[in-house]
Every structure is written in C-alpha cells, then in structure tokens.
GROMACS .gro file of C-alpha atoms in nm:
model
  353
    1HIS     CA    1  -2.571   1.622  -3.836
    2MET     CA    2  -2.476   1.630  -4.207
    3LYS     CA    3  -2.139   1.786  -4.112
    4ILE     CA    4  -2.045   1.450  -3.957
    5HIS     CA    5  -2.083   1.285  -4.302
    6SER     CA    6  -1.915   1.568  -4.493
    7ASN     CA    7  -1.643   1.612  -4.224
    8GLU     CA    8  -1.704   1.987  -4.253
    9LYS     CA    9  -1.559   2.188  -3.961
   10PRO     CA   10  -1.624   2.556  -4.036
   11PHE     CA   11  -1.558   2.696  -3.686
   12LYS     CA   12  -1.184   2.760  -3.650
   13CYS     CA   13  -0.990   2.838  -3.333
   14THR     CA   14  -0.796   3.166  -3.352
   15GLN     CA   15  -0.521   3.042  -3.116
   16CYS     CA   16  -0.436   2.702  -3.268
   17ASP     CA   17  -0.510   2.505  -3.585
   18LYS     CA   18  -0.807   2.314  -3.445
   19SER     CA   19  -1.150   2.347  -3.608
   20CYS     CA   20  -1.492   2.234  -3.487
   21ARG     CA   21  -1.826   2.137  -3.639
   22THR     CA   22  -2.037   2.362  -3.413
   23MET     CA   23  -1.998   2.691  -3.229
   24PRO     CA   24  -2.069   2.529  -2.886
   25ASN     CA   25  -1.786   2.284  -2.954
   26LEU     CA   26  -1.554   2.572  -3.043
   27ASN     CA   27  -1.654   2.761  -2.726
   28SER     CA   28  -1.583   2.452  -2.521
   29HIS     CA   29  -1.243   2.413  -2.689
   30MET     CA   30  -1.150   2.780  -2.627
   31ARG     CA   31  -1.157   2.716  -2.251
   32ILE     CA   32  -0.834   2.516  -2.294
   33HIS     CA   33  -0.658   2.840  -2.390
   34SER     CA   34  -0.831   3.061  -2.132
   35ASP     CA   35  -0.814   2.808  -1.842
   36GLU     CA   36  -1.179   2.895  -1.775
   37GLU     CA   37  -1.362   2.631  -1.566
   38PRO     CA   38  -1.721   2.759  -1.534
   39PHE     CA   39  -1.882   2.432  -1.421
   40LYS     CA   40  -1.842   2.413  -1.041
   41CYS     CA   41  -1.923   2.123  -0.810
   42THR     CA   42  -2.162   2.224  -0.531
   43GLN     CA   43  -2.025   1.959  -0.292
   44CYS     CA   44  -1.652   2.038  -0.311
   45ASP     CA   45  -1.427   2.309  -0.456
   46LYS     CA   46  -1.355   2.140  -0.790
   47SER     CA   47  -1.450   2.303  -1.120
   48PHE     CA   48  -1.444   2.185  -1.482
   49ARG     CA   49  -1.426   2.311  -1.839
   50HIS     CA   50  -1.707   2.086  -1.963
   51VAL     CA   51  -2.045   2.001  -1.816
   52GLY     CA   52  -1.989   1.633  -1.902
   53ASN     CA   53  -1.680   1.625  -1.681
   54LEU     CA   54  -1.877   1.788  -1.398
   55ASN     CA   55  -2.155   1.530  -1.430
   56ALA     CA   56  -1.902   1.245  -1.419
   57HIS     CA   57  -1.738   1.403  -1.112
   58ILE     CA   58  -2.071   1.444  -0.926
   59ARG     CA   59  -2.113   1.066  -0.938
   60ILE     CA   60  -1.814   1.040  -0.702
   61HIS     CA   61  -2.024   1.211  -0.435
   62SER     CA   62  -2.349   1.029  -0.519
   63SER     CA   63  -2.182   0.687  -0.580
   64GLU     CA   64  -2.405   0.656  -0.889
   65LYS     CA   65  -2.278   0.406  -1.147
   66PRO     CA   66  -2.522   0.405  -1.441
   67PHE     CA   67  -2.301   0.216  -1.692
   68LYS     CA   68  -2.346  -0.158  -1.629
   69CYS     CA   69  -2.144  -0.445  -1.774
   70THR     CA   70  -2.363  -0.704  -1.950
   71GLN     CA   71  -2.119  -0.988  -1.877
   72CYS     CA   72  -2.077  -0.945  -1.501
   73ASP     CA   73  -2.234  -0.746  -1.216
   74LYS     CA   74  -1.988  -0.453  -1.227
   75SER     CA   75  -2.101  -0.098  -1.300
   76PHE     CA   76  -1.915   0.226  -1.368
   77ARG     CA   77  -1.952   0.603  -1.346
   78THR     CA   78  -1.843   0.673  -1.705
   79LEU     CA   79  -1.885   0.502  -2.041
   80GLY     CA   80  -1.507   0.516  -2.094
   81LYS     CA   81  -1.447   0.314  -1.776
   82LEU     CA   82  -1.706   0.057  -1.885
   83ASN     CA   83  -1.543   0.019  -2.230
   84THR     CA   84  -1.205  -0.032  -2.064
   85HIS     CA   85  -1.354  -0.294  -1.829
   86ILE     CA   86  -1.522  -0.489  -2.110
   87ARG     CA   87  -1.178  -0.578  -2.246
   88ILE     CA   88  -1.126  -0.796  -1.935
   89HIS     CA   89  -1.384  -1.037  -2.077
   90SER     CA   90  -1.208  -1.050  -2.414
   91VAL     CA   91  -0.903  -1.262  -2.505
   92LYS     CA   92  -0.581  -1.158  -2.328
   93ARG     CA   93  -0.354  -1.131  -2.631
   94PHE     CA   94  -0.063  -0.943  -2.473
   95LYS     CA   95   0.166  -1.183  -2.288
   96CYS     CA   96   0.460  -1.105  -2.061
   97THR     CA   97   0.790  -1.226  -2.211
   98HIS     CA   98   0.980  -1.221  -1.881
   99ASP     CA   99   1.119  -1.555  -1.756
  100GLN     CA  100   0.901  -1.737  -1.501
  101CYS     CA  101   0.607  -1.499  -1.551
  102ASP     CA  102   0.290  -1.622  -1.722
  103ARG     CA  103   0.081  -1.303  -1.691
  104SER     CA  104  -0.120  -1.186  -1.992
  105PHE     CA  105  -0.332  -0.878  -2.053
  106SER     CA  106  -0.620  -0.760  -2.268
  107GLN     CA  107  -0.453  -0.423  -2.337
  108SER     CA  108  -0.101  -0.341  -2.451
  109ALA     CA  109  -0.089  -0.049  -2.204
  110HIS     CA  110  -0.149  -0.288  -1.915
  111LEU     CA  111   0.134  -0.512  -2.036
  112GLU     CA  112   0.360  -0.207  -2.063
  113ASN     CA  113   0.279  -0.112  -1.702
  114HIS     CA  114   0.338  -0.471  -1.588
  115MET     CA  115   0.680  -0.493  -1.755
  116ARG     CA  116   0.797  -0.208  -1.530
  117VAL     CA  117   0.754  -0.445  -1.234
  118HIS     CA  118   1.037  -0.653  -1.381
  119SER     CA  119   1.251  -0.365  -1.512
  120GLY     CA  120   1.206  -0.136  -1.212
  121GLU     CA  121   1.150   0.159  -1.450
  122LYS     CA  122   0.963   0.455  -1.297
  123PRO     CA  123   0.918   0.719  -1.568
  124PHE     CA  124   0.648   0.926  -1.393
  125LYS     CA  125   0.821   1.177  -1.165
  126CYS     CA  126   0.665   1.395  -0.897
  127THR     CA  127   0.747   1.765  -0.944
  128GLN     CA  128   0.722   1.836  -0.570
  129CYS     CA  129   0.954   1.568  -0.432
  130ASP     CA  130   1.204   1.313  -0.566
  131LYS     CA  131   0.962   1.021  -0.588
  132SER     CA  132   0.884   0.849  -0.917
  133PHE     CA  133   0.625   0.591  -1.020
  134LYS     CA  134   0.560   0.314  -1.269
  135ASN     CA  135   0.238   0.465  -1.402
  136ALA     CA  136   0.045   0.792  -1.416
  137THR     CA  137  -0.234   0.659  -1.192
  138ASN     CA  138   0.008   0.603  -0.902
  139LEU     CA  139   0.164   0.945  -0.959
  140ASN     CA  140  -0.176   1.117  -0.949
  141ALA     CA  141  -0.264   0.931  -0.631
  142HIS     CA  142   0.069   1.039  -0.477
  143LEU     CA  143   0.011   1.407  -0.567
  144THR     CA  144  -0.287   1.417  -0.330
  145ILE     CA  145  -0.039   1.368  -0.043
  146HIS     CA  146   0.111   1.709  -0.125
  147SER     CA  147  -0.226   1.878  -0.183
  148GLY     CA  148  -0.391   1.714   0.120
  149GLU     CA  149  -0.699   1.655  -0.095
  150LYS     CA  150  -0.932   1.371   0.012
  151PRO     CA  151  -1.237   1.398  -0.217
  152PHE     CA  152  -1.378   1.049  -0.157
  153LYS     CA  153  -1.603   1.050   0.152
  154CYS     CA  154  -1.768   0.750   0.320
  155SER     CA  155  -2.144   0.803   0.348
  156LYS     CA  156  -2.164   0.582   0.659
  157CYS     CA  157  -1.890   0.713   0.886
  158GLY     CA  158  -1.766   1.032   0.719
  159ARG     CA  159  -1.409   0.912   0.672
  160CYS     CA  160  -1.239   1.063   0.365
  161PHE     CA  161  -0.989   0.908   0.125
  162ARG     CA  162  -0.741   1.031  -0.133
  163GLN     CA  163  -0.826   0.757  -0.381
  164ARG     CA  164  -1.156   0.609  -0.497
  165GLN     CA  165  -1.015   0.259  -0.447
  166GLY     CA  166  -0.943   0.340  -0.083
  167LEU     CA  167  -1.309   0.430  -0.033
  168ARG     CA  168  -1.426   0.116  -0.212
  169SER     CA  169  -1.211  -0.107   0.010
  170HIS     CA  170  -1.327   0.084   0.317
  171MET     CA  171  -1.696   0.037   0.230
  172LYS     CA  172  -1.647  -0.339   0.235
  173MET     CA  173  -1.546  -0.307   0.602
  174HIS     CA  174  -1.898  -0.181   0.675
  175SER     CA  175  -2.064  -0.454   0.467
  176GLY     CA  176  -1.820  -0.732   0.566
  177GLU     CA  177  -1.801  -0.822   0.197
  178LYS     CA  178  -1.497  -1.024   0.083
  179PRO     CA  179  -1.583  -1.130  -0.273
  180PHE     CA  180  -1.233  -1.232  -0.387
  181ASN     CA  181  -1.168  -1.596  -0.288
  182CYS     CA  182  -0.835  -1.778  -0.301
  183THR     CA  183  -0.859  -2.099  -0.506
  184GLN     CA  184  -0.582  -2.269  -0.306
  185CYS     CA  185  -0.700  -2.204   0.050
  186ASP     CA  186  -1.012  -2.082   0.229
  187LYS     CA  187  -0.906  -1.717   0.260
  188SER     CA  188  -1.107  -1.437   0.101
  189PHE     CA  189  -1.031  -1.070   0.045
  190ARG     CA  190  -1.198  -0.733  -0.004
  191SER     CA  191  -1.004  -0.648  -0.322
  192ALA     CA  192  -0.847  -0.821  -0.621
  193THR     CA  193  -0.516  -0.652  -0.534
  194ALA     CA  194  -0.513  -0.810  -0.188
  195LEU     CA  195  -0.595  -1.150  -0.341
  196ASN     CA  196  -0.313  -1.119  -0.599
  197ILE     CA  197  -0.064  -1.032  -0.324
  198HIS     CA  198  -0.184  -1.328  -0.115
  199ALA     CA  199  -0.153  -1.564  -0.415
  200ARG     CA  200   0.224  -1.506  -0.415
  201ILE     CA  201   0.241  -1.701  -0.086
  202HIS     CA  202   0.124  -2.011  -0.275
  203SER     CA  203   0.324  -1.948  -0.595
  204GLY     CA  204   0.642  -1.838  -0.417
  205GLU     CA  205   0.663  -1.543  -0.658
  206LYS     CA  206   0.881  -1.256  -0.537
  207PRO     CA  207   0.896  -1.010  -0.827
  208PHE     CA  208   1.051  -0.716  -0.639
  209LYS     CA  209   1.433  -0.739  -0.634
  210CYS     CA  210   1.672  -0.517  -0.440
  211THR     CA  211   1.931  -0.348  -0.662
  212TYR     CA  212   2.182  -0.328  -0.374
  213CYS     CA  213   2.178  -0.695  -0.266
  214ASP     CA  214   2.023  -1.023  -0.378
  215ARG     CA  215   1.711  -1.007  -0.161
  216VAL     CA  216   1.370  -1.036  -0.328
  217PHE     CA  217   1.023  -0.953  -0.197
  218ARG     CA  218   0.658  -1.031  -0.259
  219HIS     CA  219   0.542  -0.672  -0.209
  220SER     CA  220   0.673  -0.345  -0.352
  221ASN     CA  221   0.635  -0.168  -0.016
  222SER     CA  222   0.847  -0.439   0.151
  223LEU     CA  223   1.119  -0.366  -0.105
  224GLN     CA  224   1.094   0.009  -0.043
  225HIS     CA  225   1.126  -0.043   0.333
  226HIS     CA  226   1.424  -0.275   0.279
  227ILE     CA  227   1.604  -0.025   0.053
  228MET     CA  228   1.604   0.223   0.341
  229THR     CA  229   1.834  -0.012   0.533
  230HIS     CA  230   2.093   0.045   0.256
  231SER     CA  231   2.035   0.419   0.217
  232GLY     CA  232   1.987   0.494   0.586
  233GLU     CA  233   1.692   0.711   0.484
  234LYS     CA  234   1.442   0.793   0.758
  235PRO     CA  235   1.192   1.024   0.589
  236PHE     CA  236   0.927   1.025   0.861
  237LYS     CA  237   1.025   1.290   1.116
  238CYS     CA  238   0.851   1.364   1.445
  239THR     CA  239   0.739   1.727   1.464
  240GLN     CA  240   0.775   1.731   1.844
  241CYS     CA  241   1.126   1.589   1.884
  242ASP     CA  242   1.429   1.492   1.673
  243TRP     CA  243   1.338   1.128   1.619
  244CYS     CA  244   1.308   1.004   1.259
  245PHE     CA  245   1.168   0.676   1.129
  246ARG     CA  246   1.178   0.460   0.818
  247HIS     CA  247   0.806   0.382   0.828
  248SER     CA  248   0.500   0.601   0.877
  249SER     CA  249   0.353   0.337   1.110
  250SER     CA  250   0.657   0.368   1.338
  251LEU     CA  251   0.616   0.747   1.346
  252LYS     CA  252   0.246   0.710   1.425
  253ARG     CA  253   0.322   0.483   1.722
  254HIS     CA  254   0.592   0.722   1.840
  255THR     CA  255   0.366   1.030   1.832
  256MET     CA  256   0.137   0.857   2.082
  257ILE     CA  257   0.416   0.897   2.338
  258HIS     CA  258   0.379   1.274   2.304
  259SER     CA  259  -0.001   1.277   2.285
  260GLY     CA  260  -0.056   1.014   2.555
  261GLU     CA  261  -0.305   0.847   2.322
  262LYS     CA  262  -0.385   0.483   2.402
  263PRO     CA  263  -0.636   0.366   2.142
  264PHE     CA  264  -0.635  -0.004   2.239
  265LYS     CA  265  -0.876  -0.035   2.534
  266CYS     CA  266  -0.946  -0.353   2.726
  267ASN     CA  267  -1.319  -0.420   2.768
  268GLN     CA  268  -1.258  -0.640   3.075
  269CYS     CA  269  -1.068  -0.385   3.285
  270ASP     CA  270  -0.978  -0.017   3.270
  271LYS     CA  271  -0.636  -0.061   3.108
  272SER     CA  272  -0.550   0.085   2.767
  273PHE     CA  273  -0.242   0.059   2.547
  274THR     CA  274  -0.049   0.252   2.285
  275ARG     CA  275   0.063  -0.058   2.094
  276LYS     CA  276  -0.157  -0.334   1.958
  277ASP     CA  277   0.092  -0.610   2.046
  278ASP     CA  278   0.100  -0.494   2.412
  279PHE     CA  279  -0.282  -0.498   2.410
  280SER     CA  280  -0.285  -0.854   2.267
  281ASP     CA  281  -0.039  -0.967   2.537
  282HIS     CA  282  -0.262  -0.812   2.805
  283LEU     CA  283  -0.573  -0.997   2.682
  284LEU     CA  284  -0.398  -1.327   2.755
  285ILE     CA  285  -0.398  -1.235   3.124
  286HIS     CA  286  -0.780  -1.237   3.124
  287SER     CA  287  -0.807  -1.552   2.914
  288GLY     CA  288  -0.558  -1.740   3.132
  289GLU     CA  289  -0.384  -1.863   2.819
  290SER     CA  290  -0.008  -1.921   2.850
  291PRO     CA  291   0.112  -2.029   2.506
  292PHE     CA  292   0.486  -1.971   2.565
  293LYS     CA  293   0.629  -2.280   2.739
  294CYS     CA  294   0.977  -2.339   2.883
  295THR     CA  295   1.163  -2.632   2.728
  296GLN     CA  296   1.363  -2.691   3.049
  297CYS     CA  297   1.077  -2.700   3.303
  298ASP     CA  298   0.697  -2.687   3.327
  299ALA     CA  299   0.671  -2.305   3.340
  300SER     CA  300   0.458  -2.128   3.081
  301TYR     CA  301   0.385  -1.761   3.017
  302ALA     CA  302   0.132  -1.536   2.850
  303ARG     CA  303   0.403  -1.320   2.691
  304LYS     CA  304   0.706  -1.425   2.488
  305ARG     CA  305   0.933  -1.173   2.658
  306ASP     CA  306   0.844  -1.320   3.000
  307LEU     CA  307   0.948  -1.664   2.873
  308SER     CA  308   1.277  -1.520   2.739
  309SER     CA  309   1.347  -1.363   3.078
  310HIS     CA  310   1.271  -1.694   3.252
  311MET     CA  311   1.489  -1.895   3.014
  312ARG     CA  312   1.793  -1.691   3.115
  313SER     CA  313   1.753  -1.798   3.477
  314CYS     CA  314   1.611  -2.149   3.436
  315ASP     CA  315   1.841  -2.419   3.584
  316GLY     CA  316   2.060  -2.585   3.328
  317ASP     CA  317   1.979  -2.331   3.063
  318LEU     CA  318   2.292  -2.170   2.926
  319LEU     CA  319   2.172  -2.027   2.598
  320ARG     CA  320   2.503  -1.895   2.466
  321LYS     CA  321   2.810  -2.120   2.452
  322CYS     CA  322   3.170  -2.051   2.358
  323SER     CA  323   3.261  -2.257   2.055
  324HIS     CA  324   3.620  -2.300   2.180
  325CYS     CA  325   3.588  -2.411   2.541
  326GLY     CA  326   3.218  -2.500   2.575
  327LYS     CA  327   3.155  -2.262   2.865
  328GLY     CA  328   2.796  -2.138   2.874
  329PHE     CA  329   2.648  -1.797   2.949
  330LYS     CA  330   2.298  -1.670   3.019
  331PHE     CA  331   2.362  -1.335   2.849
  332GLY     CA  332   2.532  -1.245   2.523
  333SER     CA  333   2.735  -0.976   2.703
  334GLY     CA  334   2.889  -1.244   2.927
  335LEU     CA  335   2.997  -1.450   2.627
  336THR     CA  336   3.147  -1.142   2.460
  337GLN     CA  337   3.350  -1.053   2.770
  338HIS     CA  338   3.468  -1.416   2.797
  339ILE     CA  339   3.585  -1.414   2.434
  340CYS     CA  340   3.771  -1.085   2.487
  341ARG     CA  341   3.950  -1.216   2.797
  342LYS     CA  342   4.054  -1.537   2.624
  343GLN     CA  343   4.142  -1.378   2.293
  344GLN     CA  344   4.508  -1.288   2.360
  345GLY     CA  345   4.579  -1.210   1.999
  346GLU     CA  346   4.372  -1.493   1.853
  347VAL     CA  347   4.062  -1.430   1.643
  348TYR     CA  348   3.774  -1.628   1.796
  349LEU     CA  349   3.470  -1.716   1.591
  350LEU     CA  350   3.144  -1.661   1.777
  351ASP     CA  351   2.910  -1.954   1.757
  352VAL     CA  352   2.594  -1.863   1.948
  353ARG     CA  353   2.374  -2.167   1.997
   0.00000   0.00000   0.00000
C-alpha cells in the first residue's frame, strides 16, 4: 500500500517502458505483449487477459447489474458504466453550436459524436468492407455482422442479438414495458432512441441531408436508403437467383418466394400470406370492413387496389385528361398514345389530373 503514496514502481516490463507496483500487475501487463488470454468464459468462446474483464463479461449472460445509480432506478454491469451514467444527472455544459439545434451534453465526447450528425463525418472505417461510422460503438456493432457473433441471448425465448441494446429492447416485448413517454402526445416507446426519433415528428427536425440533392430526412437509415437511388447500389443479393435489392427487408420478402414461406396466418380460415400488407387486406374480408369508397358511386372495397381497378371503369370517371384538348382516358397508356398521335412535331406538356 505504501508504494501508492511513494509512487514507487519497482517491477519493470522488459518489452516496453512501463513499470508496475506489484508483480501480479506486471504479469497482467505482460499478457498485452504475449496476447495470452487465460480467463475463459464457460458460457461462450470468449476469453480475456484479466479476471476483472471476465467477471464483467459474465454479467452479460447472467443479466446481473450490481452497480446502482442513487439518483434514478438504473443499474449497470460495471462501475465505469455507472460513472458515465451519473454525468446525465449533472449540468449539461457542452452545447451544440449548429444553427437550429438546441442539444446539449454532459460530456464533450458526446457533443463531438453529435456534431458528426450535422457534418456527416464518419471517421471510423470498417476494415472488411467500405462502410464507415460516426463513432466507435457503431463500428464495433457493425463488425459483428462480419463475424456472425450474437453473444446476447434472451432468457425467455432463446433469441440472440449482436448488441446488448437489441436484447434490452427485445426484453421489453416480453414485459410490454414502454417507459419512454412523449410529452406532446399519448405515445410511449420501449427505448429513448425510439422516443427521440418520434419527437422529430412534432419538432419537424430533419437533421439528415442528402449530399446529392436537397432532400432531408428524420432518420439516418431513411437517408441511406435514399442515397441508393442516386448511386443505383443494390447491396442485398439473392443467393438463389440474380435479383438484387436496396433494402434487406425487400430481400427477405423476396426469399420467401423461393422458400414458399408464408408467416402471416389467418386465424379465421386456413389462408396464409408472404406479405404483411396482403394479410392485412385479407383480414378485412372477415371483418366486412370496406374503407375504400368510390367518389363517383356508392361502391366500396376492402382493398385499395380493388378501388383503383373499379375507378378505371366507373361511369364518368376519366382519371387522365389531355391538357390540350380535354379528352379523357381511363389508363395512362391511352393518354400517352393520344399525345403521340397528336404531337406532329409539337412538344406537348403532360398534365395528369
């Protein structure tokens, strides 16, 4: 103990200039050079240099959170995470200087991360693909896509997740808990992130701007999807045919064509569906509800596409009109052919009403 007061560190590393107060500390340090990880988790294949790191990791499996905040009901697996959290209760001294943004933060690092939302800077690059990220946390989460690792397992249903936050959000599905309430409407959410995204509906904030055009978006993933319309990128490729897609959800729906999977099953008859929207349309048949009404007659339909089909044949309904002669057409192809026949060297402006 006296070495703490005297700052004496007699145990020197032979491979670098570091010195330690005790031999156990030196032995622990030496594992950095040897890459030795003798402390192995018995519930997964991870191993660690230090027993403290192993103990912290084991709490992921046990869900134990012994470090409790004295100012709210949150608890944490490690003391470091608790100390970081406590700053939330302190004064938020670091304010965003960007126009029309009033966010402030308790830590300068959080402000620095936030400023990248406005600048678009992504300094953390993946070494296995060309993606880059605003912060190290997002990069580390992304790397599990390449490794396939999903260390966070639900104790109730066995589902596994790449990120701890994904498991936390999932657990609230079992409990039905939605502790984050919107102050401007009666909606509530499972996570603070979901609440913050929802709040942009009320504020009108759209912080994510396209660098190719002047469109702006509330969500970063909406911006990423939009950018693909400029680049033509379709990174999600079907392994069973040549089709490619911009979104993983589109690929997932497509693969059901090959597998024949129809996960949406009607509990009132024996029908099942590949797509959720087709399933929702089908349920209206049982309920008798016909929310889509014709504006020209008294007909109404359970499905929007059935109304659209009806509107093209309903008496007096000529949806598409030529802006030059007033002639109406039920189909866009008819209007196009009419314009081409009448063109005779003139440039007609299409005005579809």
